[in-house]
Short mmCIF file of C-alpha atoms in Angstrom, two decimals:
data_model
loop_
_atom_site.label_atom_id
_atom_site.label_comp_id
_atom_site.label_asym_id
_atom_site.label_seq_id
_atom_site.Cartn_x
_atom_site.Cartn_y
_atom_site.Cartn_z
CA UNK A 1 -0.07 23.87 -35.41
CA UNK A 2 0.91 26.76 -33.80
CA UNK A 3 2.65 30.05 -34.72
CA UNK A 4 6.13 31.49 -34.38
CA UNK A 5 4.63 32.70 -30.86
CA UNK A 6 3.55 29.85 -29.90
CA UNK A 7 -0.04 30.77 -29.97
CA UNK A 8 -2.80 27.74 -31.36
CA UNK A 9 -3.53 28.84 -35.12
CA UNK A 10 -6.69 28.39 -37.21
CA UNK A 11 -9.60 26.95 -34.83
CA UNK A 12 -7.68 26.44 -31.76
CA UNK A 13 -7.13 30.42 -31.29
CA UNK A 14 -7.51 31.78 -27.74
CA UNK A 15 -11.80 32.91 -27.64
CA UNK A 16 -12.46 36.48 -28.07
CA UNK A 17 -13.82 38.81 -25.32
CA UNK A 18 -17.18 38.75 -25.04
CA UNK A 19 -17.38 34.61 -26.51
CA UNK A 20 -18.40 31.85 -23.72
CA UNK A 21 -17.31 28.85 -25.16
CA UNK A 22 -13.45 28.75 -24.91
CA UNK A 23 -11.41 26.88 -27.04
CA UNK A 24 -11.10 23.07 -27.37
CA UNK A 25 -7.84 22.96 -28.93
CA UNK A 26 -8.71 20.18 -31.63
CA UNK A 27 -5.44 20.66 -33.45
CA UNK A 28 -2.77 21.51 -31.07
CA UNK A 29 -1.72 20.83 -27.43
CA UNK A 30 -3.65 22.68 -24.65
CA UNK A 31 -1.11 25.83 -23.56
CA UNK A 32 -0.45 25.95 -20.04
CA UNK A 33 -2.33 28.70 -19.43
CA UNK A 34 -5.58 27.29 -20.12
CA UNK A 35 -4.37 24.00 -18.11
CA UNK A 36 -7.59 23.23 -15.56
CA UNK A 37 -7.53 22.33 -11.83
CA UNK A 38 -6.74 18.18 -10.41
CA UNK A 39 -10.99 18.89 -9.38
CA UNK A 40 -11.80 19.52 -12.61
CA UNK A 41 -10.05 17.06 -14.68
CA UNK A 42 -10.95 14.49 -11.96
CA UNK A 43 -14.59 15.43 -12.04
CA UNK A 44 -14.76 14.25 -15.95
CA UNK A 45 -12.74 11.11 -15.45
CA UNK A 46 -14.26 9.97 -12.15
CA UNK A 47 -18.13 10.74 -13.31
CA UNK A 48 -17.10 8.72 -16.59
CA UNK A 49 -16.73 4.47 -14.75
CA UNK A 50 -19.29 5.16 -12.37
CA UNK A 51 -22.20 4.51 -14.07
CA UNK A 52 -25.01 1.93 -14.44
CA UNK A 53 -23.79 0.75 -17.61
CA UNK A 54 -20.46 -0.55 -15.68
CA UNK A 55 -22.74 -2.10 -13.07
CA UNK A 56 -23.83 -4.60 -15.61
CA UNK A 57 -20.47 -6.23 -16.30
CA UNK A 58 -19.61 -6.46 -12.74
CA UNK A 59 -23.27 -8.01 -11.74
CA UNK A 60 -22.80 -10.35 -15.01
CA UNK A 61 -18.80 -12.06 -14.23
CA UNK A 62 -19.85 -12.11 -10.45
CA UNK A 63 -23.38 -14.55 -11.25
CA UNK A 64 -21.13 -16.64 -14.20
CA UNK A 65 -18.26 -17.14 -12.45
CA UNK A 66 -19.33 -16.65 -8.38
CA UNK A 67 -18.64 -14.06 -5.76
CA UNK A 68 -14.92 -14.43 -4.96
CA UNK A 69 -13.73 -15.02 -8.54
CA UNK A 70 -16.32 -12.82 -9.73
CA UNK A 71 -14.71 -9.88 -7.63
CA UNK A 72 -11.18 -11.43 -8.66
CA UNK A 73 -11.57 -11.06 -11.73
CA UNK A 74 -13.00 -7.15 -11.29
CA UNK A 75 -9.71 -6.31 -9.28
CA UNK A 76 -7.57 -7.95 -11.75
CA UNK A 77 -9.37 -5.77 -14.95
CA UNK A 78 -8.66 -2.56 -13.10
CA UNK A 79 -5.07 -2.98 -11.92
CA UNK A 80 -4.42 -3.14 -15.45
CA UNK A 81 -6.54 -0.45 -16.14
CA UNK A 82 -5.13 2.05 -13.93
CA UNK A 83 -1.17 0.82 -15.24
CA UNK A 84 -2.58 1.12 -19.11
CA UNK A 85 -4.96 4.50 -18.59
CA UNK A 86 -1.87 5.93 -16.32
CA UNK A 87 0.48 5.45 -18.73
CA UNK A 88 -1.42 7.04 -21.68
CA UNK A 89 -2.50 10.15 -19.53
CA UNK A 90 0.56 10.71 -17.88
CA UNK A 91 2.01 11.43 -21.22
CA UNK A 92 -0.54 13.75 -21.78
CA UNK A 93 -0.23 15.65 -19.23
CA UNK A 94 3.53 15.95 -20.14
CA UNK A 95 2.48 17.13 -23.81
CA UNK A 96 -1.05 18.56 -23.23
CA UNK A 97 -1.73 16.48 -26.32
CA UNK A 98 -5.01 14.69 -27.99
CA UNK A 99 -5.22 11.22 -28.66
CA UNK A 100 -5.35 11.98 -32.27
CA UNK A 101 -1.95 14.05 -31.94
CA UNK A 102 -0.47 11.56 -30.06
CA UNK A 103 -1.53 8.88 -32.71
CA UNK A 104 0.02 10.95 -35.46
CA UNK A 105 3.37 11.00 -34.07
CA UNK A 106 3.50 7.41 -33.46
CA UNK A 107 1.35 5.98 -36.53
CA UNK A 108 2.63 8.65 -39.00
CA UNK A 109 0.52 11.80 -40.35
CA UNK A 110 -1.73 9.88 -42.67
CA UNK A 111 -1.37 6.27 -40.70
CA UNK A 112 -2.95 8.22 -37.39
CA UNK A 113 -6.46 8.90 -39.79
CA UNK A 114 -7.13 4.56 -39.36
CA UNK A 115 -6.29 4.14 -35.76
CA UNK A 116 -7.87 7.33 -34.80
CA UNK A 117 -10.84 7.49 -37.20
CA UNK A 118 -11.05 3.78 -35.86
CA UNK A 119 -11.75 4.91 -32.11
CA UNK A 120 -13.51 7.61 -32.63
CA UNK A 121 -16.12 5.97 -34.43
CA UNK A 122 -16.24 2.86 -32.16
CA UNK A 123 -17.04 5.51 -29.17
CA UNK A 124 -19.94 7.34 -31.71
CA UNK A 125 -21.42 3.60 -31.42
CA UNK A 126 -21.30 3.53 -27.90
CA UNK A 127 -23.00 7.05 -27.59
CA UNK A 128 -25.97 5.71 -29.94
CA UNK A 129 -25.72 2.50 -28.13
CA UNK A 130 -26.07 4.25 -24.77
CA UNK A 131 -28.63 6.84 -26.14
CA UNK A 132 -31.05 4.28 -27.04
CA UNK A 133 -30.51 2.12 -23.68
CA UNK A 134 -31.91 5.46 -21.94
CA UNK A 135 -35.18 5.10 -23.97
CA UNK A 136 -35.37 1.70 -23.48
CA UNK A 137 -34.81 1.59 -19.30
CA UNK A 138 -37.48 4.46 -18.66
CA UNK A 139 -40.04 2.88 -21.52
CA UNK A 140 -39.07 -0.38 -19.73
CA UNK A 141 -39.97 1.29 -16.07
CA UNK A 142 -42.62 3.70 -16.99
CA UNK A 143 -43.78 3.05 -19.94
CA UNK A 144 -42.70 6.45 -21.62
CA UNK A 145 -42.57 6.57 -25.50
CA UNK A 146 -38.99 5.17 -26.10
CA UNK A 147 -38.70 7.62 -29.38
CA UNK A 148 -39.49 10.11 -27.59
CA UNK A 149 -37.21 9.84 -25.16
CA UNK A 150 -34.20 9.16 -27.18
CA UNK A 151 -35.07 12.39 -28.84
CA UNK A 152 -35.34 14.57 -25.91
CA UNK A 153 -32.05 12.88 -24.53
CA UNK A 154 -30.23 12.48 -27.18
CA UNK A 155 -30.69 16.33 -27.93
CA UNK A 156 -29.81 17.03 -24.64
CA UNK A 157 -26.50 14.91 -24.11
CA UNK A 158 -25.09 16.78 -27.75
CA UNK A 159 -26.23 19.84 -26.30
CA UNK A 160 -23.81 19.31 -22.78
CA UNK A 161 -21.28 17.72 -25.36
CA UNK A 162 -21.12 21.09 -27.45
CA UNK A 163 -20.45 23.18 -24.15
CA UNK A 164 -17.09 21.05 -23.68
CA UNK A 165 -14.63 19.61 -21.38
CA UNK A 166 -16.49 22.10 -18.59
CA UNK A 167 -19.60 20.44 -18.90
CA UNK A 168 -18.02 17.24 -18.84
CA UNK A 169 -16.40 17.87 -15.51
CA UNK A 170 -20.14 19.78 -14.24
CA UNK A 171 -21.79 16.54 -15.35
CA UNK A 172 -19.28 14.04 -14.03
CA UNK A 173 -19.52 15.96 -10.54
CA UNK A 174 -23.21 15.25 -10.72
CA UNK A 175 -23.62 11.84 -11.66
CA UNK A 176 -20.92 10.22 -9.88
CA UNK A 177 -22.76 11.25 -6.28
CA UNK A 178 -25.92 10.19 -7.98
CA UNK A 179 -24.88 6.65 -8.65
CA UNK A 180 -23.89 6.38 -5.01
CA UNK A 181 -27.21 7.34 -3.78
CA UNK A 182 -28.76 5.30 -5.99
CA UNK A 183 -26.88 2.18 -4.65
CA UNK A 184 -27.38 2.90 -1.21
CA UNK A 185 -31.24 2.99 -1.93
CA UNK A 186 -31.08 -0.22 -3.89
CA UNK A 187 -29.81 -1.85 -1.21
CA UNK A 188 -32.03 -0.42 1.28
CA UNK A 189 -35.04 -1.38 -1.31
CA UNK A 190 -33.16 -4.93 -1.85
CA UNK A 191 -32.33 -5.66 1.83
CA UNK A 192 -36.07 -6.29 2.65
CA UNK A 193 -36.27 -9.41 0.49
CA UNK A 194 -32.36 -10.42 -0.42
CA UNK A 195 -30.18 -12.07 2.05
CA UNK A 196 -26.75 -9.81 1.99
CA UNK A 197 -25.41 -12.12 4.42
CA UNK A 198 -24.89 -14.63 2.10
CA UNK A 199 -23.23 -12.41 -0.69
CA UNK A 200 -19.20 -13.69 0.24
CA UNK A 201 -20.84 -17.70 -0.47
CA UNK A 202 -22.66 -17.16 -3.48
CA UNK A 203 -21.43 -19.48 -6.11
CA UNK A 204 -22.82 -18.30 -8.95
CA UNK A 205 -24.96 -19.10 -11.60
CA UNK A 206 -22.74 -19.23 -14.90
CA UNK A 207 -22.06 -23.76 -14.51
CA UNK A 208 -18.78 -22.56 -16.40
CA UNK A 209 -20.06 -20.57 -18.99
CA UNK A 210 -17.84 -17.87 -18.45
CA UNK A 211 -13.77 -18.64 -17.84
CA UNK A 212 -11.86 -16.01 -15.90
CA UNK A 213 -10.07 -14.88 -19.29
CA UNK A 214 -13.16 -13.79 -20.31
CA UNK A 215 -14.33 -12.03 -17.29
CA UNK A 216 -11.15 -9.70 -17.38
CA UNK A 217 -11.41 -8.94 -21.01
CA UNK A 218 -15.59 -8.41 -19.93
CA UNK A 219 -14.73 -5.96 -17.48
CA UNK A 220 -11.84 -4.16 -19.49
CA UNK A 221 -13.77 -4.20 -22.64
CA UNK A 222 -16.38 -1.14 -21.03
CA UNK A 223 -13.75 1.31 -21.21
CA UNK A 224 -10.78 -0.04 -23.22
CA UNK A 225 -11.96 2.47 -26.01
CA UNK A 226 -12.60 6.03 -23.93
CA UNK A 227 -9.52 4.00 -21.63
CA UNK A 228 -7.32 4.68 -24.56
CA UNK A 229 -8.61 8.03 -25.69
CA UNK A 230 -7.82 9.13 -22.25
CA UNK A 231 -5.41 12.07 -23.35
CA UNK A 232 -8.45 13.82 -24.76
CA UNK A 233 -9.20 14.47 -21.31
CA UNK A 234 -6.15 14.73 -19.44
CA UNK A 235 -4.39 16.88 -21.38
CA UNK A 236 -6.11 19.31 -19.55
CA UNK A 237 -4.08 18.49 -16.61
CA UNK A 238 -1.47 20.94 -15.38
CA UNK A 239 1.39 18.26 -15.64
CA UNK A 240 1.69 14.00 -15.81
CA UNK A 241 1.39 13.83 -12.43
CA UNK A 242 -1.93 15.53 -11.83
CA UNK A 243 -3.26 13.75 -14.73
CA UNK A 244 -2.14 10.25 -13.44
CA UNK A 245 -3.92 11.12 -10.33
CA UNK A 246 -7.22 12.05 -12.07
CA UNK A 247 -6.85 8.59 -14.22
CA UNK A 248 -6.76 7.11 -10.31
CA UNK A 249 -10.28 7.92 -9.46
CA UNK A 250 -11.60 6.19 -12.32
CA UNK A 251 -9.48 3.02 -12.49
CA UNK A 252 -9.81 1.73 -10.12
CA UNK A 253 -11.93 3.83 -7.71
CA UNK A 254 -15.13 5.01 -9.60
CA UNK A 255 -14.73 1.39 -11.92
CA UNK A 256 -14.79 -0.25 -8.71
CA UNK A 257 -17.73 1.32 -7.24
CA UNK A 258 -19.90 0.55 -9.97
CA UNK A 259 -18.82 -3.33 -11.03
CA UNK A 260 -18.54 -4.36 -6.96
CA UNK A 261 -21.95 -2.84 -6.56
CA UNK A 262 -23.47 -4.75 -9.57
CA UNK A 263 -21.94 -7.53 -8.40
CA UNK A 264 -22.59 -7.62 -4.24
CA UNK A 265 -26.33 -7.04 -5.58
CA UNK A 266 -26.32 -10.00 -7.96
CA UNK A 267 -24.47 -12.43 -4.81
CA UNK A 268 -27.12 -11.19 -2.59
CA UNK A 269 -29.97 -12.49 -4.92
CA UNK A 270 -31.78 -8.68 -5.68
CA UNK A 271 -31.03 -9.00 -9.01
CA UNK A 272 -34.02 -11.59 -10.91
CA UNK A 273 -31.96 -13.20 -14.14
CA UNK A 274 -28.51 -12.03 -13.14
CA UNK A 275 -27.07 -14.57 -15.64
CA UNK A 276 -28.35 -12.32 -18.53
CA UNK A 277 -28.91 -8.85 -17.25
CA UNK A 278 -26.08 -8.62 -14.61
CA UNK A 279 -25.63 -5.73 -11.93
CA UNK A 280 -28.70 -3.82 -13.87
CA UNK A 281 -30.62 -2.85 -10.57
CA UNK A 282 -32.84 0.03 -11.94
CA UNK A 283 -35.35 -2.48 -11.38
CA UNK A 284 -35.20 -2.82 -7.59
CA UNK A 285 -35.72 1.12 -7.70
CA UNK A 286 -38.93 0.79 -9.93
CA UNK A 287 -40.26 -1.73 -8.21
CA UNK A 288 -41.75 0.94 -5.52
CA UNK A 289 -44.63 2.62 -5.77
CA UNK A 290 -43.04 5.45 -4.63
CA UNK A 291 -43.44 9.13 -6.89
CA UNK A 292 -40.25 10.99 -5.11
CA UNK A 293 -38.27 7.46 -5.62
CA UNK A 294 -39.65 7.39 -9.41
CA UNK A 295 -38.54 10.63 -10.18
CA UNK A 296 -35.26 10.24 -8.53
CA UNK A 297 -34.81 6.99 -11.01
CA UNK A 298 -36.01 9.27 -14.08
CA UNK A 299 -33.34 12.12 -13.03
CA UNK A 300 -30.49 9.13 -12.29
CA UNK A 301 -30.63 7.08 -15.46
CA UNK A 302 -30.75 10.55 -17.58
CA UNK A 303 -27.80 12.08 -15.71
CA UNK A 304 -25.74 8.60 -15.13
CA UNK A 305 -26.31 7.30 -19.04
CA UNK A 306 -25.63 10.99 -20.00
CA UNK A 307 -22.49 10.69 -18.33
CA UNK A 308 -21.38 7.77 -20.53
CA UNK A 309 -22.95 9.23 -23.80
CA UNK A 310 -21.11 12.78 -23.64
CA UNK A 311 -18.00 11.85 -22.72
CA UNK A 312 -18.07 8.96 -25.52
CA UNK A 313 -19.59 12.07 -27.75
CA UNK A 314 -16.84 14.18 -27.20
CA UNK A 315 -14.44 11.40 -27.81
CA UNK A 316 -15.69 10.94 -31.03
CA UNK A 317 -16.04 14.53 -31.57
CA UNK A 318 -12.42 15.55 -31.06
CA UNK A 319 -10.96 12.39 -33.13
CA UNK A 320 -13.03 13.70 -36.09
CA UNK A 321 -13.00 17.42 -36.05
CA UNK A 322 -9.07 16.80 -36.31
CA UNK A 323 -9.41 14.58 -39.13
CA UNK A 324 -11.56 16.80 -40.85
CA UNK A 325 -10.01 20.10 -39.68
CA UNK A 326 -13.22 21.50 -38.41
CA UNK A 327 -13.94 22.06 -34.54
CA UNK A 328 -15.05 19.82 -32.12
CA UNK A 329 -18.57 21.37 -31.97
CA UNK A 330 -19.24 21.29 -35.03
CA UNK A 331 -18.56 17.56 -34.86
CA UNK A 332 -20.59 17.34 -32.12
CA UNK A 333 -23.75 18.33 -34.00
CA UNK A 334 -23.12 16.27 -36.70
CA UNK A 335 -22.27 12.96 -35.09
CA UNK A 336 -24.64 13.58 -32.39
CA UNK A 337 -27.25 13.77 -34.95
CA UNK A 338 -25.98 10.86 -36.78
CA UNK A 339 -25.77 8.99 -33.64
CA UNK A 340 -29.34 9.94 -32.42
CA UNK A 341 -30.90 8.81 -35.52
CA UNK A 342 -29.44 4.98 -35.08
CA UNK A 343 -30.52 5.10 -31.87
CA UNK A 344 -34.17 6.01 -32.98
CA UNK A 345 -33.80 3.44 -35.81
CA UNK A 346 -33.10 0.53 -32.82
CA UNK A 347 -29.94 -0.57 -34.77
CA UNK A 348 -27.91 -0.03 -31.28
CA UNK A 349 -29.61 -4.11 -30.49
CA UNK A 350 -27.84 -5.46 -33.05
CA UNK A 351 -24.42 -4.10 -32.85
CA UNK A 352 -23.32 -4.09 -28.95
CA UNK A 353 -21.59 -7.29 -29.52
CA UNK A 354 -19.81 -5.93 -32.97
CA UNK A 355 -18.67 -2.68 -30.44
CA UNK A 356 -17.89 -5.79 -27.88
CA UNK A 357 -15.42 -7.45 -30.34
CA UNK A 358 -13.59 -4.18 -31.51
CA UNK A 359 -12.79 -3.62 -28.06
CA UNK A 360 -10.41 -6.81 -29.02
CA UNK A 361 -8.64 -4.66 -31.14
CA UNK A 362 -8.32 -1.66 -29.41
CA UNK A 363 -5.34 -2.65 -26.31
CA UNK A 364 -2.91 -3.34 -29.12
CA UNK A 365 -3.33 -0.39 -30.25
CA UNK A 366 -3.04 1.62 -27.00
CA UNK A 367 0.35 -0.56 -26.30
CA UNK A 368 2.24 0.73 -29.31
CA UNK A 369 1.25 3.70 -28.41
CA UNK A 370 2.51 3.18 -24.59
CA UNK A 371 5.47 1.99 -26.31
CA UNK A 372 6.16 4.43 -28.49
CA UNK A 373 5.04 7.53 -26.68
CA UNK A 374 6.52 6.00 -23.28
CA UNK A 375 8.81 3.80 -22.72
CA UNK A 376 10.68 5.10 -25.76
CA UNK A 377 9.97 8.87 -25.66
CA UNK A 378 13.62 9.45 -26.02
CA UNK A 379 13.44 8.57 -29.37
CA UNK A 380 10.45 10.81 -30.74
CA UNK A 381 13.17 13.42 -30.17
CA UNK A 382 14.49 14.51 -33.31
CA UNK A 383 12.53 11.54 -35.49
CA UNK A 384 11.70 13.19 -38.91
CA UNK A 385 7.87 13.21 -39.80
CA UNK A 386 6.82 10.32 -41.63
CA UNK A 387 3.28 9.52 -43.91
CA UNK A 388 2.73 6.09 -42.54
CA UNK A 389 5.02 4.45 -39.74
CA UNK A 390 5.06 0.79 -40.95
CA UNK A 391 6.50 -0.41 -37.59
CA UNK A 392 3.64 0.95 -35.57
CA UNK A 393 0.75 -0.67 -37.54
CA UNK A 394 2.74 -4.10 -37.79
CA UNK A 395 2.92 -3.86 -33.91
CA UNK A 396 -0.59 -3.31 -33.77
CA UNK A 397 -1.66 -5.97 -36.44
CA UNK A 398 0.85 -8.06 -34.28
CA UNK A 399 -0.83 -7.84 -31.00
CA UNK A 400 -4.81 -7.78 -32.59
CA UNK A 401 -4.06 -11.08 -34.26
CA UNK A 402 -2.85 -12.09 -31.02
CA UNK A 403 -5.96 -11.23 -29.43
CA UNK A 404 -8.17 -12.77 -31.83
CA UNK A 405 -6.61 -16.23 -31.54
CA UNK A 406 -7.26 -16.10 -27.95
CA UNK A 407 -10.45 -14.55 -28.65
CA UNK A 408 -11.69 -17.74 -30.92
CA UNK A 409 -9.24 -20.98 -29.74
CA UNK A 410 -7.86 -19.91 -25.92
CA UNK A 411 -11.22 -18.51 -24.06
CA UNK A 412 -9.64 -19.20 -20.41
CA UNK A 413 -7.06 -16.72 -21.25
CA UNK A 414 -7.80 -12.42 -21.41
CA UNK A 415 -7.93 -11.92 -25.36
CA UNK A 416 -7.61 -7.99 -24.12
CA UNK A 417 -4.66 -8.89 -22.18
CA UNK A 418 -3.05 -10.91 -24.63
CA UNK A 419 -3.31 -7.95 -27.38
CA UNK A 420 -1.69 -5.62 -25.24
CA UNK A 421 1.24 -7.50 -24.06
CA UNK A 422 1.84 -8.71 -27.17
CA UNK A 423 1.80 -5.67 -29.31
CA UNK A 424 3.60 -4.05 -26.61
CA UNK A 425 6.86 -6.28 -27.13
CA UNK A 426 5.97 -6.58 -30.46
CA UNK A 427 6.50 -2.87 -31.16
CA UNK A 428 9.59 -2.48 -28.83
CA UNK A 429 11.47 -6.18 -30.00
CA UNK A 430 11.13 -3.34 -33.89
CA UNK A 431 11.99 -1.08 -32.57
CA UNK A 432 14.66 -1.38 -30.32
CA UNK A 433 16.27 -4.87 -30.92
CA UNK A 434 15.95 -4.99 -34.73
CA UNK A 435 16.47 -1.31 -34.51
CA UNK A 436 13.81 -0.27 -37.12
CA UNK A 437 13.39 3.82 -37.19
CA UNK A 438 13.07 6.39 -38.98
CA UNK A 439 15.65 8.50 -39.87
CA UNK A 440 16.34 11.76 -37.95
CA UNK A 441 16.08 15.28 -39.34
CA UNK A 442 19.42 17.01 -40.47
#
């Protein structure tokens, strides 16, 4: 909301003189004048992908399904990641507009509190889920009290969360680097023992296990969430363009990066159990008795899984602070907190496959909104306010069902895929062909 001057009202008002943090604009579209640089909306998006935790997937489809198909199936994930992520942040860009505000225009002003209350609390899982996997890989390596380090790092990622989209961009600068080094000295640590000759003829370990389908939807199901939330980051960008460009080094560069480097490690045999853990190689660096290398792994798996956890954080942050009509930081804090303690508790074990199987849900969802906010942006022109838009959420229910059939009874086709394409033309064949709308303001 804004006011006759066009200046952000209530908690989105321009900071003060003499205040550091600057505004998030939770409830209104980011002015142009407090637009940020292609750098810096680049740096969050292109730390974000390239992380271990997107290593894993690409290691895992690579030793089911074999090198070539493996990598196949990678390439295949991110094209349509790049098209779908594109899409969404161009828009925002155009609008300087949050997920949630683009959700209320297309789901209606009390629909947009289920689909985005519904992502922004999937992506508060993945920050608990994340936050405990950091305790867990250094007790794992080192032995190190795994409460207390999901304490000390939980604390810290809300802490980088509350600063804001700067420290997200600070922190994706770092970490992105960071993986790449680490790579390079897994594969220097790997090449004594693994042959990396043989990496284009490995055939994999999976006898079937794993059909291609399932390998996309595997690869697209790590960041079909934040993927979709994209516009709370580029809606920094000065214009669509720029932010269509930032959305380019994460899918498919930084995405890439991560899964084919899981993945060539797994072909090239460095990875022990590749079937189950996939393209996790903190291993090969612990595996030294090294003290510089040991406290380069402590500093990498704090900075790269911090990555992951603030930006997921800030997600969920955002989503709720406008559905409650606080701030963002204050949302921080109190999600952060909330997410911190499940971690401690060790429920994130049982519910990465529950976060897994939302992630089925969650392309629909981003096609209407594709639909709606793209391909038929004429019409939000004019189109009166509504409660609930009944054509959006049928769209949506449209293309999850979809995705759930394939999920359950058609496993050698993308149940991610699926959803989206079909609650894409679900949402324009209402729109457009049956010609269900809204009616315009006087």
């Amino acid at each position: 909301m804004t006011t006759s001057t066009g200046t952000p009202s209530g908690t989105d008002r321009d900071q003060t003189p003499g205040r550091e943090l600057e505004s998030e604009f939770e409830h209104s579209p980011v002015p142009a004048t407090h637009r940020k640089s292609l750098l810096t909306v680049s740096a969050v998006w292109f730390g974000f992908p390239m992380i271990l935790t997107n290593a894993i997937p690409g290691g895992l489809v690579v030793a089911l399904l074999g090198f070539w198909q493996g990598v196949a199936a990678i390439l295949v994930a991110n094209a349509i990641m790049f098209v779908y992520v594109s899409l969404l942040s161009y828009r925002a860009g155009q609008t300087g507009k949050s997920f949630a505000l683009q959700a209320t225009e297309t789901f209606g002003t009390l629909g947009y509190a289920i689909a985005s209350g519904f992502l922004a609390t999937v992506v508060v899982g993945w920050f608990a889920f994340n936050t405990g996997a950091t305790g867990a890989s250094l007790n794992q390596a080192f032995g190190w009290n795994e409460t207390l380090v999901v304490l000390v790092a939980g604390t810290a990622f809300i802490a980088v969360t509350y600063v804001g989209i700067k420290a997200l961009s600070w922190l994706g600068a770092i970490a992105a680097p960071l993986f790449i080094v680490a790579v390079v000295i897994a594969i220097v640590v790997a090449a004594s023992t693994a042959d990396f000759s043989q990496v284009t003829s490995y055939a994999g370990v999976g006898g079937g296990a794993m059909t291609f389908g399932v390998a996309v939807t595997s690869i697209m199901a790590t960041f079909a969430d934040s993927g979709t939330m994209t516009a709370d980051f580029t809606r920094w960008s000065r214009n669509g363009r720029e932010a269509v460009l930032a959305t380019v080094t994460a899918f498919p560069i930084a995405s890439l990066v991560a899964q084919l480097s899981g993945g060539v490690l797994v072909a090239a045999g460095a990875i022990a159990n590749a079937g189950a853990v996939g393209g996790d190689f903190t291993p090969i660096l612990t595996g030294e008795d090294n003290v510089l290398l040991n406290a380069f792994v402590v500093v990498f798996v704090l900075i790269n899984l911090g990555s992951v956890c603030t930006h997921c954080l800030y997600n969920g942050a955002l989503g709720w602070s406008h559905l409650t009509r606080s701030t963002m930081r204050l949302l921080t804090l109190v999600l952060g907190v909330l997410g911190v303690v499940v971690a401690l508790a060790g429920a994130w074990h049982h519910f990465v496959s529950w976060l897994a199987f939302l992630g089925v849900l969650v392309p629909p969802l981003g096609a209407v909104l594709i639909a709606d906010q793209v391909l038929l942006r004429g019409r939000l022109d004019g189109r009166a306010e509504s409660p609930v838009r009944i054509t959006a959420f049928l769209a949506w229910a449209i293309g999850a069902g979809a995705a759930v059939i394939v999920h359950y009874s058609a496993d050698f086709l993308s149940d991610a895929v699926v959803g989206l394409v079909v609650g894409l033309v679900a949402y324009l064949v209402i729109e457009r062909v049956l010609d269900v709308r809204t009616p315009a303001r006087a």
